[in-house]
mmCIF file of C-alpha atoms in Angstrom:
data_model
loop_
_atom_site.group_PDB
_atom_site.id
_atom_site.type_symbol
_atom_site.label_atom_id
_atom_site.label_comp_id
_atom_site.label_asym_id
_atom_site.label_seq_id
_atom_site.Cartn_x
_atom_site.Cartn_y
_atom_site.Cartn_z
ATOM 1 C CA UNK A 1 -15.368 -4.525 -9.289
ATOM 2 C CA UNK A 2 -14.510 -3.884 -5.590
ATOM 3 C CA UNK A 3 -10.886 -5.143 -5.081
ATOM 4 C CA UNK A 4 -8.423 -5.004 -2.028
ATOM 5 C CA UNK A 5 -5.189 -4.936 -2.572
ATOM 6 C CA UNK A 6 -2.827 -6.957 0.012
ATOM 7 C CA UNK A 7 0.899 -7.185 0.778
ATOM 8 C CA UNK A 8 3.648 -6.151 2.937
ATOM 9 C CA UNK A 9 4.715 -2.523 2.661
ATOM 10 C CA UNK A 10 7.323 -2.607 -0.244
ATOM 11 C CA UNK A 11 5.574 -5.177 -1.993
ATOM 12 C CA UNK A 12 4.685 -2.800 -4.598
ATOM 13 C CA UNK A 13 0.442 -3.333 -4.129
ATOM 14 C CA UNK A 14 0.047 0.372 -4.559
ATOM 15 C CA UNK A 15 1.728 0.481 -8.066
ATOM 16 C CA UNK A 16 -0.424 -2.390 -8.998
ATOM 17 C CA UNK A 17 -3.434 -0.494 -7.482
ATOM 18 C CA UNK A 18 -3.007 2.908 -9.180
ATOM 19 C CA UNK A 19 -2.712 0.745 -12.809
ATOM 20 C CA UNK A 20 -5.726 -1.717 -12.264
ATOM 21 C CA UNK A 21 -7.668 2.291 -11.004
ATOM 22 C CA UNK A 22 -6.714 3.685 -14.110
ATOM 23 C CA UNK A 23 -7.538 0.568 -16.594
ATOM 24 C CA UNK A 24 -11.032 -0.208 -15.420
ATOM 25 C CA UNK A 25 -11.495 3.550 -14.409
ATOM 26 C CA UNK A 26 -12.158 3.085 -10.474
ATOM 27 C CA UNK A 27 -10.575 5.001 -7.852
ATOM 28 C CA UNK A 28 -8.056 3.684 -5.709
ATOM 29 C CA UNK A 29 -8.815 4.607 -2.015
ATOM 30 C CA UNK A 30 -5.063 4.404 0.370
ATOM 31 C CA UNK A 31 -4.886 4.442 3.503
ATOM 32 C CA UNK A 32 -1.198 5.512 3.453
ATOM 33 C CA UNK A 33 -1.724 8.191 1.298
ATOM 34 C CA UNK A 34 -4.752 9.582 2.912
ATOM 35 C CA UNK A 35 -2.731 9.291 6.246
ATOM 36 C CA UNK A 36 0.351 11.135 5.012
ATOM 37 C CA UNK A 37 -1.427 13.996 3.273
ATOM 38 C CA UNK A 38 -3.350 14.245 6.593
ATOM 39 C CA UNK A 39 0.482 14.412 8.814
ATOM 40 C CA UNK A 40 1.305 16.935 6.234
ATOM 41 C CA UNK A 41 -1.507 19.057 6.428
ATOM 42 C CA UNK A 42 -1.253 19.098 10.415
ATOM 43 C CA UNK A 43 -4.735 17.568 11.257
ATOM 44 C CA UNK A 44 -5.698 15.941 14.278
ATOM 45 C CA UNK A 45 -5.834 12.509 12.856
ATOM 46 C CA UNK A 46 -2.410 13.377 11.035
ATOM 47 C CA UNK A 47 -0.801 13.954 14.054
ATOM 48 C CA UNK A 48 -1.917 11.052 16.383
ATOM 49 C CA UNK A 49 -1.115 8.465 13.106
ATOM 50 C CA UNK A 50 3.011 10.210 12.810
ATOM 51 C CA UNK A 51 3.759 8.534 16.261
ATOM 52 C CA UNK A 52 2.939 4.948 14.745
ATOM 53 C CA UNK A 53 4.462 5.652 11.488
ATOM 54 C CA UNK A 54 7.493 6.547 12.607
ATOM 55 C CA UNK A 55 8.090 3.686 14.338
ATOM 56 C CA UNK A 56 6.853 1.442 11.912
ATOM 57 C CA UNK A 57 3.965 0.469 13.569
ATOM 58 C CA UNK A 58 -0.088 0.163 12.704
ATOM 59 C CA UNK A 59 -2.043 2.863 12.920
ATOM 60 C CA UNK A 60 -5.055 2.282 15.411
ATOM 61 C CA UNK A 61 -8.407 0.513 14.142
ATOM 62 C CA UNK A 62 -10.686 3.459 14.816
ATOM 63 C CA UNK A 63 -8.747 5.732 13.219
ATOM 64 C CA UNK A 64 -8.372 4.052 10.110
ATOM 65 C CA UNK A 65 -11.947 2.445 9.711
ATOM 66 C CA UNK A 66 -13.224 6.361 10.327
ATOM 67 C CA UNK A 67 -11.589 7.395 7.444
ATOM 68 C CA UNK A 68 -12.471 4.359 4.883
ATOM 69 C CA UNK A 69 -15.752 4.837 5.846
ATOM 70 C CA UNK A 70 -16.403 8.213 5.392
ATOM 71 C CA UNK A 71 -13.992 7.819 1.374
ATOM 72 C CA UNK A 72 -16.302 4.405 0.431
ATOM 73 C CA UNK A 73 -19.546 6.926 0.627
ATOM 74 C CA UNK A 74 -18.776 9.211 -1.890
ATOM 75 C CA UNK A 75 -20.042 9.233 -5.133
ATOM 76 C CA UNK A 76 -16.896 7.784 -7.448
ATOM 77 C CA UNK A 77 -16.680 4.707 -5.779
ATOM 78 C CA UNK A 78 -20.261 3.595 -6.793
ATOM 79 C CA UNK A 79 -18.989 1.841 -9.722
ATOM 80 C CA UNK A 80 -15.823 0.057 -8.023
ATOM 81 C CA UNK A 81 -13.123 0.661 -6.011
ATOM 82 C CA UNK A 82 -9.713 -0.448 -4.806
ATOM 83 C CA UNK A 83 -8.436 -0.572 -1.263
ATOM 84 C CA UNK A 84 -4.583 0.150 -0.953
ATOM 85 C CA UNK A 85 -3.145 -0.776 2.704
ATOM 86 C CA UNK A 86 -6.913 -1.668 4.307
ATOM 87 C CA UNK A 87 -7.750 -3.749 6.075
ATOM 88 C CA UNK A 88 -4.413 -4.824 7.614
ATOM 89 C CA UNK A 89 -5.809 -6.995 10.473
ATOM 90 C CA UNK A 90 -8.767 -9.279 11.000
ATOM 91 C CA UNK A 91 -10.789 -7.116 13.105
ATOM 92 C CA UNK A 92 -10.660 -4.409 10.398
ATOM 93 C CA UNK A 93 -11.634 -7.072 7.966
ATOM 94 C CA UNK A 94 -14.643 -7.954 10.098
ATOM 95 C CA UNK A 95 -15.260 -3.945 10.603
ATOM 96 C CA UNK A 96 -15.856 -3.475 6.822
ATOM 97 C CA UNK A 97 -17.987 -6.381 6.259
ATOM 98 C CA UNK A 98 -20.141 -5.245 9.145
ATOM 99 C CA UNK A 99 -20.158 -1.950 6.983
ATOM 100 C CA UNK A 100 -21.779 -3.965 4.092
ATOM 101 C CA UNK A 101 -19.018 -3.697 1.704
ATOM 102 C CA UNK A 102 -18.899 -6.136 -1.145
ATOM 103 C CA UNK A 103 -15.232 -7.330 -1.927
ATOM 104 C CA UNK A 104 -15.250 -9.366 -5.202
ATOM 105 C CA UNK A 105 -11.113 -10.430 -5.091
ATOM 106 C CA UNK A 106 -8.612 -9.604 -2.774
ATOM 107 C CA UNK A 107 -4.941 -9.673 -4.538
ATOM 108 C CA UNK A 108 -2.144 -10.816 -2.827
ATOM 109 C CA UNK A 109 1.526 -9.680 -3.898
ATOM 110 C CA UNK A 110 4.416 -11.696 -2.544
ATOM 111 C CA UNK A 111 7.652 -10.506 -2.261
ATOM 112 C CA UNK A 112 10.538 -11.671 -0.037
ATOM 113 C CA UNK A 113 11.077 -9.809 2.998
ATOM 114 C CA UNK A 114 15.463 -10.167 1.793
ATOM 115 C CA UNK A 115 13.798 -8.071 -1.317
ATOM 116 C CA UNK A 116 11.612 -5.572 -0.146
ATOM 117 C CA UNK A 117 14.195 -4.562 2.195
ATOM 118 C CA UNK A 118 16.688 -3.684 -0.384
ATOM 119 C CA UNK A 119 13.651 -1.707 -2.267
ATOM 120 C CA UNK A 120 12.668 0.192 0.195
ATOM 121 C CA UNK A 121 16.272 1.468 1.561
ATOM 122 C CA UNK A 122 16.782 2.498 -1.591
ATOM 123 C CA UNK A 123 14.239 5.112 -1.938
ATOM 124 C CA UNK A 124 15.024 8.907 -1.911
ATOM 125 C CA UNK A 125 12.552 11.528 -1.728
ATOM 126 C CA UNK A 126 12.739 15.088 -2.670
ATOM 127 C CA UNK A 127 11.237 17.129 0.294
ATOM 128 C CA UNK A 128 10.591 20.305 -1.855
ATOM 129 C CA UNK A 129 8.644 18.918 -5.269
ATOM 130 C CA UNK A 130 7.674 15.740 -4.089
ATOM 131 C CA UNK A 131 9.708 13.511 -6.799
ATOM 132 C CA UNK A 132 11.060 10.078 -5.916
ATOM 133 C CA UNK A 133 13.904 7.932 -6.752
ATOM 134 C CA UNK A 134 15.655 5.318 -6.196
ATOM 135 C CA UNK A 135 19.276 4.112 -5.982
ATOM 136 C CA UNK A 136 19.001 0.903 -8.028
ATOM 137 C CA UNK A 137 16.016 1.029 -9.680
ATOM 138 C CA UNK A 138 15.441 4.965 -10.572
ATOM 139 C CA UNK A 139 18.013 6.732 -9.531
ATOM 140 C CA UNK A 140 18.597 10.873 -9.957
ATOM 141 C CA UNK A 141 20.748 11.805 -12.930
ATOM 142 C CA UNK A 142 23.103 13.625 -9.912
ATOM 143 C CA UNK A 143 23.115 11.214 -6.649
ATOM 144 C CA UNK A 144 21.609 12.715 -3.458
ATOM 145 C CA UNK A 145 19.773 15.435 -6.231
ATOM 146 C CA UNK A 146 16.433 16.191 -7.361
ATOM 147 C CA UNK A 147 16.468 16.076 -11.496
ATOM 148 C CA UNK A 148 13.270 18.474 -11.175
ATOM 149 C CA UNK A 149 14.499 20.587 -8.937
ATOM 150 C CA UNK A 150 17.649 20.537 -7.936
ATOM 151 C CA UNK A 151 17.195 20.252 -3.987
ATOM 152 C CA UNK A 152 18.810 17.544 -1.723
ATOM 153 C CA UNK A 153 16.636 14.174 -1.553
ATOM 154 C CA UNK A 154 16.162 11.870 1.626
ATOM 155 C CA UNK A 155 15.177 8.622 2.848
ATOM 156 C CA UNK A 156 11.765 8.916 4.039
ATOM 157 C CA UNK A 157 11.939 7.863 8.229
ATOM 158 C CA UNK A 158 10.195 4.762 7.334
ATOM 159 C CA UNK A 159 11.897 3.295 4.637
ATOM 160 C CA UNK A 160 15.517 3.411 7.387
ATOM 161 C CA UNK A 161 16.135 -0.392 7.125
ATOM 162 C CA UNK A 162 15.483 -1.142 10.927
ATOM 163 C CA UNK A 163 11.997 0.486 10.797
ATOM 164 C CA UNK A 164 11.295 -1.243 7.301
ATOM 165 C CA UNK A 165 12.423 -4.430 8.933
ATOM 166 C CA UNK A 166 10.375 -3.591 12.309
ATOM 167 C CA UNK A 167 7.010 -3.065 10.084
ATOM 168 C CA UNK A 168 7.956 -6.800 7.977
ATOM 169 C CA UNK A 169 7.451 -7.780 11.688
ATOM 170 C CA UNK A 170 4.584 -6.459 12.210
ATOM 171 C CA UNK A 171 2.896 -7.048 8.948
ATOM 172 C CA UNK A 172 3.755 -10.909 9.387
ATOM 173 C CA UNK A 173 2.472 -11.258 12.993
ATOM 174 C CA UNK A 174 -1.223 -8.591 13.030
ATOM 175 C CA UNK A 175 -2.010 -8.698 8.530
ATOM 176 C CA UNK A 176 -0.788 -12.059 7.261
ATOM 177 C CA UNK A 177 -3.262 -13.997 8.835
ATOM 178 C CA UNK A 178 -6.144 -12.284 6.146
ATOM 179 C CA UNK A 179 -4.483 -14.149 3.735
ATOM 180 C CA UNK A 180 -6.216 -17.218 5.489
ATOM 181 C CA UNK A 181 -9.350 -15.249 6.072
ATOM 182 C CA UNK A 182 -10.086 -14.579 2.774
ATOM 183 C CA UNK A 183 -8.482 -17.671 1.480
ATOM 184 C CA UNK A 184 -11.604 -19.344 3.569
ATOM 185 C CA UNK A 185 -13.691 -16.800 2.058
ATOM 186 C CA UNK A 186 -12.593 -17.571 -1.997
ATOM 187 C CA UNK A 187 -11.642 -14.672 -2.956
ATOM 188 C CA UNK A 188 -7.772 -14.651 -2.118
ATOM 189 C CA UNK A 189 -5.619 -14.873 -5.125
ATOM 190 C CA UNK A 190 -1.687 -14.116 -5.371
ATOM 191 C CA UNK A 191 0.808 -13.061 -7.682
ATOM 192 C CA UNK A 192 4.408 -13.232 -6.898
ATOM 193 C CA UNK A 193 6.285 -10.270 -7.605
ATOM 194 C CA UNK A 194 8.960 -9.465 -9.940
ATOM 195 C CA UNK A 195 11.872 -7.419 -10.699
ATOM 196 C CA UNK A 196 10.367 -6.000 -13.635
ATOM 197 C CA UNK A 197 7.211 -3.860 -13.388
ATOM 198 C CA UNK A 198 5.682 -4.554 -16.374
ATOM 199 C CA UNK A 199 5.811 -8.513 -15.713
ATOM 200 C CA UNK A 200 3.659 -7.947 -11.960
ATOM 201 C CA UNK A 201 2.007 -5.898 -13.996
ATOM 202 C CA UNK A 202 0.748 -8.711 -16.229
ATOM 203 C CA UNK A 203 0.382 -11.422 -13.602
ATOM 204 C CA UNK A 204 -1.931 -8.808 -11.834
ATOM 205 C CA UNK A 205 -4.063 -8.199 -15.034
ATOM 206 C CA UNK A 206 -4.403 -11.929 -15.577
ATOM 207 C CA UNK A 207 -5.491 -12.950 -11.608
ATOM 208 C CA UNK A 208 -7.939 -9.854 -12.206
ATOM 209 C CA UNK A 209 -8.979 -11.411 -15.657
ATOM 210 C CA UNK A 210 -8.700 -8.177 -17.274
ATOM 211 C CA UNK A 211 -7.171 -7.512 -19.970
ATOM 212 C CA UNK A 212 -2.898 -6.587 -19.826
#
């Protein structure tokens, strides 16, 4: 099954993804992670993608559809894959049909922007091990402290509330219009997202008609 998974950033998609990977056993191929590991690592593509991230904004077409490309060729993905944070406009929709890919469903998760707001100020990361946390939801047994390792934690640049509401923007105005693209298509179906994990987690299985 070749899935994408759609939503605005905060919406929780890539939770959703990395469960649906591990049930049917199909990798899960983001964007966001791919482009972070590459800011961290210092590459070229890393360091021309920082400058949009940081201010909440897309990362350019060309760079994006390079990488997809290049992940959707190896071997694991043969059987299935999902796509976590691609494609976010209509043009990169178009881009990976013209690359021949088969999507069988694209899942939509809705969450208020009011909500996703409040998630995604909340979250602390620890620079050092990696760990995250977050004030409401999962918070650190000592505030502002890493339970693994005992280092101070941070809000990631772009979860600051201005940039989180300055990428709602932008989400809304270039990505929610291929919600209508591949509504016209028949393959769009949504699940609305909830405070508990476990019950997105079983509206996702059900849209997917797999098994929760």
């Amino acid at each position: 099954m070749n899935i994408i998974f759609f939503g605005a950033p905060g919406a929780g998609k890539g939770t959703q993804a990395e469960i649906v990977s591990k049930k049917l056993g199909i990798p899960t191929v983001s964007t966001g992670n791919m482009i972070r590991e590459a800011i961290k690592n210092g590459t070229d593509m890393g360091k021309s993608a920082k400058s949009y991230i940081d201010a909440g904004s897309l990362v350019p077409d060309e760079v994006v559809i390079g990488i997809i490309k290049d992940r959707l060729d190896k071997d694991d993905c043969e059987n299935g894959f999902i796509l976590d944070g691609f494609p976010r406009t209509i043009p990169q929709a178009e881009a990976l049909e013209k690359m021949g890919v088969k999507i069988d469903v694209v899942l939509n998760i809705e969450v208020s922007d009011d909500a996703i707001i409040r998630r995604m100020s909340g979250r602390r990361t620890c620079l050092k091990c990696g760990a995250t946390y977050h004030v409401d939801y999962n918070p650190s047994k000592t505030e502002g402290i890493c339970d693994n390792c005992g280092a101070e934690l941070t809000v990631r640049k772009d979860d600051d509330p201005e940039v989180v509401k300055n990428r709602l923007t932008v989400y809304h105005n270039e990505t929610e219009p291929l919600k209508d693209f591949y509504s016209k298509k028949g393959l769009l179906k949504t699940v609305i997202g909830q405070e508990e994990l476990s019950d997105t987690t079983k509206l996702t299985a059900e849209a997917l008609g797999i098994e929760d």
